Amino acid sequence: MPTHLSNILKTSKQLFDSFFESYTKELFFPNTRITEACLYSLRAGGKRIRPIFVINSFFSPTELPLETNLKKHKSVYLASLAVECIHTYSLIHDDLPAMDNDDTRRGLPTCHIQFDEATAILAGDTLNSLSFYLLSLLETADPTAIRDSIQILHQGAGIRGMILGQMEDIEEEKNPSTKDQESKLTSIHEKKTGALIEASFLLGNRLRPDWEERKVVISSYAQEIGLLFQITDDILDVEGNLEDLGKTPGKDAKAGKLTYPGLYGMETAKKLRDESVAKAISLISDLPSLNNEFFLGLPKYIAERKN
């Protein structure tokens, strides 16, 4: 990974984590079993990749602050925390016995193993509702920005996005289709993985004054990043190990899930991954405000990640 991109990712994560640690002290007070479960899952590690998408869709690399200013640009951090809450809720529920039934997440016991199943369900519910509350707190001179941001997150995480993708994935696992599997695979992952990734990019972009002129390109780029992310995830589920992944590898194949290596074979899956990298880069090449180290370097970083 290029040094400059590495620094951008590191700085962005530090900005988010600094805001997260200070803001959640009041957000999850007083301490109860349910707040403990929420914080356990939120603090369980991870690369904070979706908050990083929010932050870098707002800042250009040359504008990225070197130190956290919790009052200046607070809305950017609120939006990034909202996305992380939604993502973490989805992981908590995804790990439940009725879903993927996993006992390890990010190298730690999953929420329902550390606490219990009922507490995990309620922790997920808490984080889901909390994310939309956080967006209601956005500080912006544009009266439509809060409304748009709530709609963006709902589009990515709700009944037309992540939730629908998860439902399609469950239905496919229970009753595998024999026809049009390519379209089914694309549909599942555009919604289950890609929709929230696209929402992350669009949320950060919506807070900029020039958001309208960037929206279409940002959306297309984000959709390609979502596809690339899932292809890479599917490859890692076959080739990865528990230490690197922080979760049980090989579960998709055992569960009979529809995946890129399973449908196309590993060689073709890797070819599709590489083609997706090239396409993502080409999408932003003609827009100066996006033609920078973060947007150019991100596709290759995602394709080469180990977890």
Short mmCIF file of C-alpha atoms in Angstrom, two decimals:
data_model
loop_
_atom_site.label_atom_id
_atom_site.label_comp_id
_atom_site.label_asym_id
_atom_site.label_seq_id
_atom_site.Cartn_x
_atom_site.Cartn_y
_atom_site.Cartn_z
CA MET A 1 0.00 0.00 0.00
CA PRO A 2 1.41 3.45 -0.93
CA THR A 3 2.77 5.34 2.08
CA HIS A 4 0.51 8.34 1.50
CA LEU A 5 -2.64 6.22 1.40
CA SER A 6 -1.49 4.41 4.53
CA ASN A 7 -1.16 7.76 6.29
CA ILE A 8 -4.59 8.88 5.09
CA LEU A 9 -6.21 5.68 6.41
CA LYS A 10 -4.32 5.92 9.69
CA THR A 11 -5.20 9.59 10.22
CA SER A 12 -8.85 9.03 9.29
CA LYS A 13 -9.15 6.14 11.73
CA GLN A 14 -7.52 8.20 14.49
CA LEU A 15 -9.94 11.06 13.84
CA PHE A 16 -12.90 8.72 14.07
CA ASP A 17 -11.65 6.83 17.14
CA SER A 18 -10.91 10.08 19.01
CA PHE A 19 -14.44 11.33 18.38
CA PHE A 20 -15.91 7.93 19.16
CA GLU A 21 -14.20 7.59 22.54
CA SER A 22 -15.13 11.10 23.70
CA TYR A 23 -18.68 11.16 22.35
CA THR A 24 -19.76 7.69 23.45
CA LYS A 25 -18.92 8.50 27.08
CA GLU A 26 -22.10 10.57 27.23
CA LEU A 27 -23.99 8.61 24.58
CA PHE A 28 -23.81 5.31 26.51
CA PHE A 29 -24.28 6.69 30.01
CA PRO A 30 -25.30 5.38 32.50
CA ASN A 31 -23.65 2.00 32.27
CA THR A 32 -26.11 -0.89 31.93
CA ARG A 33 -25.90 -4.39 30.54
CA ILE A 34 -27.24 -3.19 27.18
CA THR A 35 -24.81 -0.26 26.89
CA GLU A 36 -22.00 -2.62 27.87
CA ALA A 37 -23.00 -4.99 25.05
CA CYS A 38 -23.18 -2.12 22.54
CA LEU A 39 -19.75 -0.79 23.49
CA TYR A 40 -18.28 -4.30 23.54
CA SER A 41 -19.20 -4.76 19.88
CA LEU A 42 -18.36 -1.20 18.83
CA ARG A 43 -14.92 -1.46 20.44
CA ALA A 44 -14.17 -4.95 19.15
CA GLY A 45 -11.64 -3.65 16.65
CA GLY A 46 -12.07 -3.51 12.92
CA LYS A 47 -10.57 -1.11 10.41
CA ARG A 48 -13.40 1.45 10.70
CA ILE A 49 -13.52 1.34 6.92
CA ARG A 50 -17.05 2.73 6.51
CA PRO A 51 -16.43 5.73 8.77
CA ILE A 52 -13.22 6.28 6.80
CA PHE A 53 -15.32 6.39 3.61
CA VAL A 54 -17.55 9.06 5.19
CA ILE A 55 -14.59 11.17 6.33
CA ASN A 56 -12.72 10.99 3.03
CA SER A 57 -15.81 11.73 0.96
CA PHE A 58 -15.96 15.02 2.83
CA PHE A 59 -12.27 15.94 3.18
CA SER A 60 -9.74 15.85 0.38
CA PRO A 61 -6.35 14.37 1.43
CA THR A 62 -4.85 17.88 1.61
CA GLU A 63 -7.71 19.06 3.86
CA LEU A 64 -7.68 16.08 6.24
CA PRO A 65 -7.09 17.46 9.76
CA LEU A 66 -4.01 16.30 11.59
CA GLU A 67 -5.73 16.72 14.95
CA THR A 68 -9.29 16.08 16.00
CA ASN A 69 -11.43 19.18 16.50
CA LEU A 70 -14.67 17.85 17.95
CA LYS A 71 -16.59 21.08 17.37
CA LYS A 72 -15.36 21.89 13.89
CA HIS A 73 -16.81 19.44 11.34
CA LYS A 74 -18.71 17.62 14.11
CA SER A 75 -21.36 16.60 11.59
CA VAL A 76 -18.83 14.57 9.59
CA TYR A 77 -17.95 12.56 12.69
CA LEU A 78 -21.61 12.15 13.68
CA ALA A 79 -22.34 10.74 10.22
CA SER A 80 -19.35 8.41 10.42
CA LEU A 81 -20.46 7.17 13.84
CA ALA A 82 -23.99 6.62 12.52
CA VAL A 83 -22.60 4.37 9.79
CA GLU A 84 -20.43 2.45 12.25
CA CYS A 85 -23.45 1.89 14.52
CA ILE A 86 -25.47 0.49 11.61
CA HIS A 87 -22.59 -1.71 10.49
CA THR A 88 -21.96 -3.04 14.00
CA TYR A 89 -25.65 -3.79 14.54
CA SER A 90 -25.66 -5.77 11.29
CA LEU A 91 -22.66 -7.82 12.45
CA ILE A 92 -24.25 -8.56 15.84
CA HIS A 93 -27.42 -9.83 14.18
CA ASP A 94 -25.55 -11.58 11.37
CA ASP A 95 -23.66 -13.67 13.96
CA LEU A 96 -26.81 -14.84 15.76
CA PRO A 97 -27.77 -18.54 15.75
CA ALA A 98 -30.78 -17.84 13.52
CA MET A 99 -28.51 -16.17 10.95
CA ASP A 100 -24.88 -17.22 10.36
CA ASN A 101 -24.44 -18.73 13.86
CA ASP A 102 -20.85 -17.61 14.39
CA ASP A 103 -19.03 -17.53 17.72
CA THR A 104 -16.06 -15.36 16.70
CA ARG A 105 -15.97 -11.82 15.34
CA ARG A 106 -12.80 -9.72 14.99
CA GLY A 107 -10.95 -12.34 17.00
CA LEU A 108 -13.29 -12.05 19.99
CA PRO A 109 -16.41 -13.93 21.13
CA THR A 110 -19.46 -12.64 19.28
CA CYS A 111 -21.93 -10.49 21.22
CA HIS A 112 -24.41 -13.32 21.86
CA ILE A 113 -21.60 -15.57 23.12
CA GLN A 114 -20.08 -12.87 25.38
CA PHE A 115 -23.48 -11.89 26.77
CA ASP A 116 -26.54 -13.87 25.63
CA GLU A 117 -28.80 -14.04 22.59
CA ALA A 118 -31.51 -11.70 23.90
CA THR A 119 -28.97 -9.07 24.92
CA ALA A 120 -27.30 -9.29 21.50
CA ILE A 121 -30.63 -8.77 19.72
CA LEU A 122 -31.38 -5.72 21.85
CA ALA A 123 -27.85 -4.35 21.40
CA GLY A 124 -28.31 -4.56 17.64
CA ASP A 125 -31.71 -2.88 17.90
CA THR A 126 -30.17 -0.11 20.02
CA LEU A 127 -27.40 0.63 17.54
CA ASN A 128 -29.82 0.58 14.60
CA SER A 129 -32.12 3.23 16.11
CA LEU A 130 -29.18 5.21 17.50
CA SER A 131 -27.69 5.73 14.05
CA PHE A 132 -30.70 7.73 12.84
CA TYR A 133 -30.76 9.77 16.06
CA LEU A 134 -27.12 10.72 15.39
CA LEU A 135 -28.04 11.99 11.92
CA SER A 136 -30.79 14.14 13.45
CA LEU A 137 -28.02 16.01 15.32
CA LEU A 138 -26.15 17.10 12.18
CA GLU A 139 -25.20 20.78 12.31
CA THR A 140 -25.64 22.28 8.86
CA ALA A 141 -26.84 25.49 7.27
CA ASP A 142 -28.55 23.47 4.55
CA PRO A 143 -32.07 22.67 5.82
CA THR A 144 -32.39 19.63 3.52
CA ALA A 145 -29.08 18.00 4.50
CA ILE A 146 -30.44 16.21 7.58
CA ARG A 147 -33.44 14.87 5.68
CA ASP A 148 -31.23 13.74 2.80
CA SER A 149 -28.73 12.09 5.15
CA ILE A 150 -31.43 10.09 6.93
CA GLN A 151 -32.81 8.98 3.57
CA ILE A 152 -29.32 8.02 2.32
CA LEU A 153 -28.67 5.83 5.36
CA HIS A 154 -32.13 4.25 5.18
CA GLN A 155 -31.64 3.51 1.48
CA GLY A 156 -28.37 1.76 2.27
CA ALA A 157 -29.37 -0.10 5.42
CA GLY A 158 -33.12 -0.57 5.13
CA ILE A 159 -35.68 -2.63 3.29
CA ARG A 160 -34.30 -1.80 -0.17
CA GLY A 161 -30.66 -2.15 0.85
CA MET A 162 -28.77 -4.23 3.39
CA ILE A 163 -31.88 -5.83 4.95
CA LEU A 164 -33.21 -6.98 1.58
CA GLY A 165 -29.78 -8.33 0.60
CA GLN A 166 -29.60 -10.31 3.83
CA MET A 167 -33.08 -11.70 3.22
CA GLU A 168 -32.19 -12.72 -0.35
CA ASP A 169 -29.02 -14.38 0.97
CA ILE A 170 -31.02 -16.41 3.52
CA GLU A 171 -33.61 -17.42 0.94
CA GLU A 172 -30.89 -18.49 -1.50
CA GLU A 173 -29.18 -20.54 1.20
CA LYS A 174 -32.43 -22.35 2.09
CA ASN A 175 -33.67 -22.78 -1.48
CA PRO A 176 -30.72 -22.52 -3.89
CA SER A 177 -31.67 -21.27 -7.33
CA THR A 178 -30.61 -23.18 -10.41
CA LYS A 179 -31.40 -20.39 -12.86
CA ASP A 180 -29.85 -16.97 -13.36
CA GLN A 181 -27.38 -17.43 -10.50
CA GLU A 182 -25.16 -14.61 -11.76
CA SER A 183 -27.98 -12.06 -11.43
CA LYS A 184 -28.93 -13.45 -8.02
CA LEU A 185 -25.35 -13.21 -6.76
CA THR A 186 -25.06 -9.63 -8.00
CA SER A 187 -28.40 -8.67 -6.45
CA ILE A 188 -27.51 -10.13 -3.05
CA HIS A 189 -24.18 -8.38 -2.77
CA GLU A 190 -25.22 -5.05 -4.25
CA LYS A 191 -27.68 -4.83 -1.37
CA LYS A 192 -26.12 -6.82 1.47
CA THR A 193 -22.63 -5.32 1.21
CA GLY A 194 -22.62 -2.60 -1.42
CA ALA A 195 -25.62 -0.53 -0.33
CA LEU A 196 -24.18 0.51 3.04
CA ILE A 197 -20.78 1.20 1.48
CA GLU A 198 -22.44 3.46 -1.08
CA ALA A 199 -24.38 5.19 1.70
CA SER A 200 -21.11 5.84 3.57
CA PHE A 201 -19.58 7.64 0.59
CA LEU A 202 -22.77 9.58 -0.13
CA LEU A 203 -23.17 10.73 3.49
CA GLY A 204 -19.76 12.36 3.61
CA ASN A 205 -20.28 13.87 0.18
CA ARG A 206 -23.73 15.27 1.11
CA LEU A 207 -22.16 17.48 3.77
CA ARG A 208 -20.00 19.28 1.18
CA PRO A 209 -21.19 22.45 -0.58
CA ASP A 210 -20.37 20.91 -3.99
CA TRP A 211 -22.15 17.62 -3.24
CA GLU A 212 -24.48 17.73 -6.24
CA GLU A 213 -21.76 17.92 -8.89
CA ARG A 214 -19.95 14.92 -7.34
CA LYS A 215 -22.96 12.77 -6.45
CA VAL A 216 -23.29 10.66 -9.62
CA VAL A 217 -19.60 9.80 -9.85
CA ILE A 218 -19.34 9.12 -6.10
CA SER A 219 -22.33 6.79 -6.34
CA SER A 220 -20.92 4.82 -9.29
CA TYR A 221 -17.49 4.58 -7.66
CA ALA A 222 -18.99 3.46 -4.35
CA GLN A 223 -21.06 0.77 -6.03
CA GLU A 224 -17.91 -0.61 -7.66
CA ILE A 225 -16.08 -0.49 -4.32
CA GLY A 226 -18.95 -2.46 -2.77
CA LEU A 227 -18.68 -5.12 -5.47
CA LEU A 228 -14.90 -5.26 -5.07
CA PHE A 229 -15.23 -5.53 -1.31
CA GLN A 230 -17.55 -8.54 -1.59
CA ILE A 231 -15.51 -10.36 -4.24
CA THR A 232 -12.45 -9.95 -2.02
CA ASP A 233 -14.43 -11.13 1.03
CA ASP A 234 -15.52 -14.25 -0.85
CA ILE A 235 -11.94 -14.98 -1.88
CA LEU A 236 -10.70 -14.47 1.69
CA ASP A 237 -13.37 -16.83 3.03
CA VAL A 238 -11.70 -19.56 0.96
CA GLU A 239 -8.03 -18.60 1.27
CA GLY A 240 -7.94 -16.74 4.61
CA ASN A 241 -7.31 -18.03 8.12
CA LEU A 242 -8.89 -17.35 11.50
CA GLU A 243 -5.93 -15.31 12.76
CA ASP A 244 -6.04 -12.85 9.85
CA LEU A 245 -9.80 -12.76 9.34
CA GLY A 246 -10.83 -12.59 12.98
CA LYS A 247 -13.79 -14.83 12.10
CA THR A 248 -14.28 -18.42 11.03
CA PRO A 249 -13.12 -19.00 7.42
CA GLY A 250 -14.81 -21.41 5.04
CA LYS A 251 -18.28 -20.93 6.50
CA ASP A 252 -19.83 -19.68 3.25
CA ALA A 253 -18.95 -22.85 1.36
CA LYS A 254 -20.13 -25.08 4.21
CA ALA A 255 -23.42 -23.21 4.37
CA GLY A 256 -23.89 -23.49 0.61
CA LYS A 257 -23.93 -19.73 0.12
CA LEU A 258 -23.74 -18.25 -3.36
CA THR A 259 -20.24 -16.74 -3.71
CA TYR A 260 -17.95 -15.57 -6.51
CA PRO A 261 -15.39 -18.41 -6.12
CA GLY A 262 -18.23 -20.92 -5.75
CA LEU A 263 -20.01 -19.74 -8.89
CA TYR A 264 -17.09 -18.79 -11.13
CA GLY A 265 -14.10 -20.62 -9.66
CA MET A 266 -11.17 -18.98 -7.89
CA GLU A 267 -9.24 -17.98 -11.00
CA THR A 268 -12.20 -16.14 -12.55
CA ALA A 269 -13.15 -14.60 -9.19
CA LYS A 270 -9.67 -13.08 -8.94
CA LYS A 271 -9.92 -11.84 -12.51
CA LEU A 272 -13.26 -10.17 -11.70
CA ARG A 273 -11.63 -8.61 -8.64
CA ASP A 274 -8.81 -7.14 -10.73
CA GLU A 275 -11.26 -5.84 -13.35
CA SER A 276 -13.25 -4.17 -10.58
CA VAL A 277 -10.10 -2.40 -9.34
CA ALA A 278 -9.45 -0.98 -12.80
CA LYS A 279 -13.06 0.09 -13.29
CA ALA A 280 -13.24 1.90 -9.94
CA ILE A 281 -10.09 3.87 -10.75
CA SER A 282 -11.37 4.80 -14.20
CA LEU A 283 -14.66 6.10 -12.79
CA ILE A 284 -13.05 8.97 -10.88
CA SER A 285 -10.27 9.83 -13.31
CA ASP A 286 -12.16 12.74 -14.90
CA LEU A 287 -13.32 14.50 -11.72
CA PRO A 288 -10.45 16.55 -10.21
CA SER A 289 -11.84 16.64 -6.67
CA LEU A 290 -11.91 12.82 -6.58
CA ASN A 291 -8.75 12.16 -8.59
CA ASN A 292 -6.54 11.96 -5.50
CA GLU A 293 -4.49 9.52 -3.43
CA PHE A 294 -7.42 8.19 -1.42
CA PHE A 295 -9.84 7.45 -4.24
CA LEU A 296 -7.11 6.19 -6.59
CA GLY A 297 -5.40 4.00 -3.99
CA LEU A 298 -8.44 2.57 -2.22
CA PRO A 299 -9.45 -0.07 -4.84
CA LYS A 300 -6.05 -1.76 -4.79
CA TYR A 301 -5.94 -1.59 -1.01
CA ILE A 302 -9.30 -3.37 -0.75
CA ALA A 303 -8.28 -6.02 -3.29
CA GLU A 304 -5.03 -6.78 -1.44
CA ARG A 305 -6.37 -6.79 2.14
CA LYS A 306 -6.09 -9.88 4.32
CA ASN A 307 -9.14 -9.26 6.51
#
